[in-house]
Amino acid sequence: MKKGLLILLSGPSGVGKGTVRKQIFKNTDLNLAYSISMTTRKPREGEVDGQDYFFVSEERFEEAIKNEELLEYARFVGNYYGTPKAYVEKLREEGKNVFLEIEVEGAKKVLEEYKEDKGVLSIFLLPPSLRELEKRIRGRRSEPEEIIQERLGKAKREMGLKKNYQFNVLNDNINRSSQEIARIIDLKIKANKVED
Amino acid sequence: MKKGLLILLSGPSGVGKGTVRKQIFKNTDLNLAYSISMTTRKPREGEVDGQDYFFVSEERFEEAIKNEELLEYARFVGNYYGTPKAYVEKLREEGKNVFLEIEVEGAKKVLEEYKEDKGVLSIFLLPPSLRELEKRIRGRRSEPEEIIQERLGKAKREMGLKKNYQFNVLNDNINRSSQEIARIIDLKIKANKVED
């Protein structure tokens, strides 16, 4: 069996990566699999280890960092979150197309790690305009102007990395952009069969 | 041998279709072929029949229209220009990937004609913004405001048809957008080999 793809979807905060991802996963023909993250956060009610997350101790996580077991990781509100490479590769070996919806910073590391891998598909989601992105960032919740300016600055810096991706897809309309990405994935799956 | 693709590149006037097309044709791996147009215009010095154009009489062109030999045609400054279907199909039968860089109106007819053909790849080139498109349209030459407004209105109407295309590619940078289109074509060529 041909090894599955590693699909990276990234883009600035607020562009709508999560919504697009959910839409794309409805397309069962694409044989997609989520990558499960490792975290030091405590499981919430109903969350299952190895299904929602790999729940580990701080000590185990830092060991994973040291041993370079993680494709990327970040610390967020006092907890670690990371993507275990072994799990991603296991899914790919099973023929699954692993879908990573990931922040620009983390994606940068993954792209670097996989730069020689022909089974990687990288997609950067573009906002219809910077003005529209600002509207979305402001609309999320009411926060001090200082925080909003910080987020906007970050989003603009993130936009500068779009050229590192194989495809830039405009998220002007959720159905259209999701369909376009599904189309790219479909072509890549078929192309992957004939590529060596 | 597998039949070649029909690749349609369209987008509003002024978006830069011609520049992108020239850039993409540098990529010889894609096995691209121009479709040669039929015209009633007189050959200019150095132009060769069957190479630059198929030069025909007004009578012959109107016969071609009547017999539905043309995928699309338009009248421009007193002359007819059209795309002969038989020639496009001949090239595709030879395994060539035929590239049509075409106005939105003409493309609409071609998309309709080929809607059941899995070997069609349709790409709509987007301007970075409507403001940028306006700048380009104004920049071309100095014309009366009335003419410019007419062109702008046309470009906006043309933008409305982008959703009919499989791919929308942002022409933010000529190298990036050309590379992205070349990548889509490359995937489609490979996918075409495994599609039935």
PDB file of N, CA, C and O in Angstrom, chain A residues 21 34-57 61 72 74 76 79-84 87 101:
ATOM      1  N   ARG A  21     -11.558  23.080   7.988  1.00  0.00           N
ATOM      2  CA  ARG A  21     -11.169  21.704   8.289  1.00  0.00           C
ATOM      3  C   ARG A  21     -12.399  20.818   8.491  1.00  0.00           C
ATOM      4  O   ARG A  21     -12.496  19.731   7.926  1.00  0.00           O
ATOM      5  N   TYR A  34      -7.316  12.614  11.518  1.00  0.00           N
ATOM      6  CA  TYR A  34      -6.775  13.648  12.392  1.00  0.00           C
ATOM      7  C   TYR A  34      -5.462  13.155  12.973  1.00  0.00           C
ATOM      8  O   TYR A  34      -5.319  11.970  13.269  1.00  0.00           O
ATOM      9  N   SER A  35      -4.563  14.075  13.185  1.00  0.00           N
ATOM     10  CA  SER A  35      -3.416  13.719  14.014  1.00  0.00           C
ATOM     11  C   SER A  35      -3.821  14.042  15.450  1.00  0.00           C
ATOM     12  O   SER A  35      -4.378  15.103  15.721  1.00  0.00           O
ATOM     13  N   ILE A  36      -3.601  13.135  16.368  1.00  0.00           N
ATOM     14  CA  ILE A  36      -3.948  13.379  17.780  1.00  0.00           C
ATOM     15  C   ILE A  36      -2.754  14.043  18.469  1.00  0.00           C
ATOM     16  O   ILE A  36      -1.614  13.600  18.342  1.00  0.00           O
ATOM     17  N   SER A  37      -3.054  15.125  19.188  1.00  0.00           N
ATOM     18  CA  SER A  37      -1.995  15.881  19.862  1.00  0.00           C
ATOM     19  C   SER A  37      -1.668  15.283  21.221  1.00  0.00           C
ATOM     20  O   SER A  37      -2.492  14.617  21.840  1.00  0.00           O
ATOM     21  N   MET A  38      -0.451  15.525  21.667  1.00  0.00           N
ATOM     22  CA  MET A  38      -0.028  15.172  23.018  1.00  0.00           C
ATOM     23  C   MET A  38      -0.178  16.434  23.877  1.00  0.00           C
ATOM     24  O   MET A  38       0.134  17.538  23.419  1.00  0.00           O
ATOM     25  N   THR A  39      -0.681  16.269  25.098  1.00  0.00           N
ATOM     26  CA  THR A  39      -0.817  17.451  25.959  1.00  0.00           C
ATOM     27  C   THR A  39      -0.600  17.114  27.434  1.00  0.00           C
ATOM     28  O   THR A  39      -0.799  15.968  27.839  1.00  0.00           O
ATOM     29  N   THR A  40      -0.220  18.149  28.182  1.00  0.00           N
ATOM     30  CA  THR A  40      -0.097  17.992  29.637  1.00  0.00           C
ATOM     31  C   THR A  40      -1.364  18.487  30.338  1.00  0.00           C
ATOM     32  O   THR A  40      -1.466  18.427  31.553  1.00  0.00           O
ATOM     33  N   ARG A  41      -2.290  18.995  29.560  1.00  0.00           N
ATOM     34  CA  ARG A  41      -3.561  19.444  30.131  1.00  0.00           C
ATOM     35  C   ARG A  41      -4.318  18.238  30.690  1.00  0.00           C
ATOM     36  O   ARG A  41      -4.235  17.134  30.161  1.00  0.00           O
ATOM     37  N   LYS A  42      -5.060  18.442  31.791  1.00  0.00           N
ATOM     38  CA  LYS A  42      -5.862  17.366  32.384  1.00  0.00           C
ATOM     39  C   LYS A  42      -7.051  17.066  31.475  1.00  0.00           C
ATOM     40  O   LYS A  42      -7.624  17.994  30.899  1.00  0.00           O
ATOM     41  N   PRO A  43      -7.449  15.797  31.344  1.00  0.00           N
ATOM     42  CA  PRO A  43      -8.616  15.485  30.515  1.00  0.00           C
ATOM     43  C   PRO A  43      -9.879  16.132  31.073  1.00  0.00           C
ATOM     44  O   PRO A  43     -10.065  16.156  32.284  1.00  0.00           O
ATOM     45  N   ARG A  44     -10.695  16.680  30.165  1.00  0.00           N
ATOM     46  CA  ARG A  44     -11.994  17.199  30.604  1.00  0.00           C
ATOM     47  C   ARG A  44     -12.988  16.042  30.614  1.00  0.00           C
ATOM     48  O   ARG A  44     -12.736  14.989  30.032  1.00  0.00           O
ATOM     49  N   GLU A  45     -14.102  16.263  31.260  1.00  0.00           N
ATOM     50  CA  GLU A  45     -15.159  15.249  31.342  1.00  0.00           C
ATOM     51  C   GLU A  45     -15.439  14.668  29.947  1.00  0.00           C
ATOM     52  O   GLU A  45     -15.696  15.410  29.001  1.00  0.00           O
ATOM     53  N   GLY A  46     -15.370  13.357  29.859  1.00  0.00           N
ATOM     54  CA  GLY A  46     -15.717  12.699  28.595  1.00  0.00           C
ATOM     55  C   GLY A  46     -14.561  12.547  27.626  1.00  0.00           C
ATOM     56  O   GLY A  46     -14.659  11.806  26.651  1.00  0.00           O
ATOM     57  N   GLU A  47     -13.449  13.228  27.868  1.00  0.00           N
ATOM     58  CA  GLU A  47     -12.311  13.109  26.951  1.00  0.00           C
ATOM     59  C   GLU A  47     -11.570  11.796  27.184  1.00  0.00           C
ATOM     60  O   GLU A  47     -11.371  11.382  28.331  1.00  0.00           O
ATOM     61  N   VAL A  48     -11.164  11.172  26.090  1.00  0.00           N
ATOM     62  CA  VAL A  48     -10.553   9.844  26.168  1.00  0.00           C
ATOM     63  C   VAL A  48      -9.093   9.916  25.720  1.00  0.00           C
ATOM     64  O   VAL A  48      -8.787  10.505  24.678  1.00  0.00           O
ATOM     65  N   ASP A  49      -8.216   9.332  26.492  1.00  0.00           N
ATOM     66  CA  ASP A  49      -6.796   9.288  26.156  1.00  0.00           C
ATOM     67  C   ASP A  49      -6.600   8.465  24.874  1.00  0.00           C
ATOM     68  O   ASP A  49      -7.177   7.381  24.720  1.00  0.00           O
ATOM     69  N   GLY A  50      -5.818   8.977  23.948  1.00  0.00           N
ATOM     70  CA  GLY A  50      -5.566   8.262  22.698  1.00  0.00           C
ATOM     71  C   GLY A  50      -6.667   8.473  21.668  1.00  0.00           C
ATOM     72  O   GLY A  50      -6.650   7.887  20.586  1.00  0.00           O
ATOM     73  N   GLN A  51      -7.628   9.306  22.030  1.00  0.00           N
ATOM     74  CA  GLN A  51      -8.732   9.576  21.094  1.00  0.00           C
ATOM     75  C   GLN A  51      -8.856  11.104  20.923  1.00  0.00           C
ATOM     76  O   GLN A  51      -8.743  11.621  19.827  1.00  0.00           O
ATOM     77  N   ASP A  52      -9.040  11.794  22.048  1.00  0.00           N
ATOM     78  CA  ASP A  52      -9.077  13.259  21.998  1.00  0.00           C
ATOM     79  C   ASP A  52      -7.650  13.828  22.024  1.00  0.00           C
ATOM     80  O   ASP A  52      -7.302  14.709  21.269  1.00  0.00           O
ATOM     81  N   TYR A  53      -6.884  13.301  22.944  1.00  0.00           N
ATOM     82  CA  TYR A  53      -5.482  13.693  23.103  1.00  0.00           C
ATOM     83  C   TYR A  53      -4.706  12.487  23.628  1.00  0.00           C
ATOM     84  O   TYR A  53      -5.296  11.535  24.135  1.00  0.00           O
ATOM     85  N   PHE A  54      -3.401  12.559  23.531  1.00  0.00           N
ATOM     86  CA  PHE A  54      -2.545  11.707  24.360  1.00  0.00           C
ATOM     87  C   PHE A  54      -2.241  12.524  25.605  1.00  0.00           C
ATOM     88  O   PHE A  54      -1.515  13.512  25.533  1.00  0.00           O
ATOM     89  N   PHE A  55      -2.831  12.154  26.730  1.00  0.00           N
ATOM     90  CA  PHE A  55      -2.630  12.902  27.974  1.00  0.00           C
ATOM     91  C   PHE A  55      -1.372  12.379  28.671  1.00  0.00           C
ATOM     92  O   PHE A  55      -1.275  11.185  28.972  1.00  0.00           O
ATOM     93  N   VAL A  56      -0.428  13.279  28.903  1.00  0.00           N
ATOM     94  CA  VAL A  56       0.835  12.864  29.539  1.00  0.00           C
ATOM     95  C   VAL A  56       1.234  13.846  30.636  1.00  0.00           C
ATOM     96  O   VAL A  56       0.684  14.949  30.738  1.00  0.00           O
ATOM     97  N   SER A  57       2.211  13.428  31.425  1.00  0.00           N
ATOM     98  CA  SER A  57       2.735  14.306  32.478  1.00  0.00           C
ATOM     99  C   SER A  57       3.691  15.334  31.871  1.00  0.00           C
ATOM    100  O   SER A  57       4.204  15.154  30.754  1.00  0.00           O
ATOM    101  N   PHE A  61       6.272  14.911  28.711  1.00  0.00           N
ATOM    102  CA  PHE A  61       6.248  15.829  27.575  1.00  0.00           C
ATOM    103  C   PHE A  61       7.643  16.397  27.324  1.00  0.00           C
ATOM    104  O   PHE A  61       8.123  16.451  26.186  1.00  0.00           O
ATOM    105  N   GLU A  72       6.127  19.495  16.306  1.00  0.00           N
ATOM    106  CA  GLU A  72       6.051  20.887  16.761  1.00  0.00           C
ATOM    107  C   GLU A  72       5.341  20.857  18.085  1.00  0.00           C
ATOM    108  O   GLU A  72       4.623  19.907  18.388  1.00  0.00           O
ATOM    109  N   ALA A  74       3.853  23.693  21.492  1.00  0.00           N
ATOM    110  CA  ALA A  74       3.706  25.053  22.002  1.00  0.00           C
ATOM    111  C   ALA A  74       3.211  24.964  23.432  1.00  0.00           C
ATOM    112  O   ALA A  74       2.668  23.945  23.858  1.00  0.00           O
ATOM    113  N   PHE A  76       0.672  26.750  26.050  1.00  0.00           N
ATOM    114  CA  PHE A  76      -0.510  27.598  25.964  1.00  0.00           C
ATOM    115  C   PHE A  76      -1.274  27.532  27.277  1.00  0.00           C
ATOM    116  O   PHE A  76      -1.639  26.437  27.727  1.00  0.00           O
ATOM    117  N   ASN A  79      -0.033  24.943  29.755  1.00  0.00           N
ATOM    118  CA  ASN A  79       0.062  23.535  29.356  1.00  0.00           C
ATOM    119  C   ASN A  79       0.805  23.388  28.031  1.00  0.00           C
ATOM    120  O   ASN A  79       0.799  24.288  27.202  1.00  0.00           O
ATOM    121  N   TYR A  80       1.430  22.220  27.855  1.00  0.00           N
ATOM    122  CA  TYR A  80       2.071  21.906  26.579  1.00  0.00           C
ATOM    123  C   TYR A  80       1.071  21.241  25.633  1.00  0.00           C
ATOM    124  O   TYR A  80       0.219  20.455  26.079  1.00  0.00           O
ATOM    125  N   TYR A  81       1.245  21.524  24.366  1.00  0.00           N
ATOM    126  CA  TYR A  81       0.500  20.837  23.304  1.00  0.00           C
ATOM    127  C   TYR A  81       1.505  20.526  22.194  1.00  0.00           C
ATOM    128  O   TYR A  81       2.306  21.386  21.855  1.00  0.00           O
ATOM    129  N   GLY A  82       1.469  19.328  21.647  1.00  0.00           N
ATOM    130  CA  GLY A  82       2.415  19.006  20.588  1.00  0.00           C
ATOM    131  C   GLY A  82       1.897  17.919  19.657  1.00  0.00           C
ATOM    132  O   GLY A  82       0.908  17.247  19.960  1.00  0.00           O
ATOM    133  N   THR A  83       2.569  17.761  18.526  1.00  0.00           N
ATOM    134  CA  THR A  83       2.183  16.752  17.532  1.00  0.00           C
ATOM    135  C   THR A  83       3.220  15.638  17.489  1.00  0.00           C
ATOM    136  O   THR A  83       4.347  15.860  17.046  1.00  0.00           O
ATOM    137  N   PRO A  84       2.878  14.438  17.958  1.00  0.00           N
ATOM    138  CA  PRO A  84       3.847  13.342  17.958  1.00  0.00           C
ATOM    139  C   PRO A  84       4.093  12.806  16.542  1.00  0.00           C
ATOM    140  O   PRO A  84       3.168  12.410  15.847  1.00  0.00           O
ATOM    141  N   TYR A  87       3.096   9.027  15.701  1.00  0.00           N
ATOM    142  CA  TYR A  87       1.684   8.762  15.452  1.00  0.00           C
ATOM    143  C   TYR A  87       1.280   9.182  14.033  1.00  0.00           C
ATOM    144  O   TYR A  87       0.565   8.459  13.325  1.00  0.00           O
ATOM    145  N   GLU A 101      -4.205  20.678  11.027  1.00  0.00           N
ATOM    146  CA  GLU A 101      -4.651  22.077  10.992  1.00  0.00           C
ATOM    147  C   GLU A 101      -3.852  22.756  12.088  1.00  0.00           C
ATOM    148  O   GLU A 101      -3.961  22.391  13.253  1.00  0.00           O
TER     149      GLU A 101
END
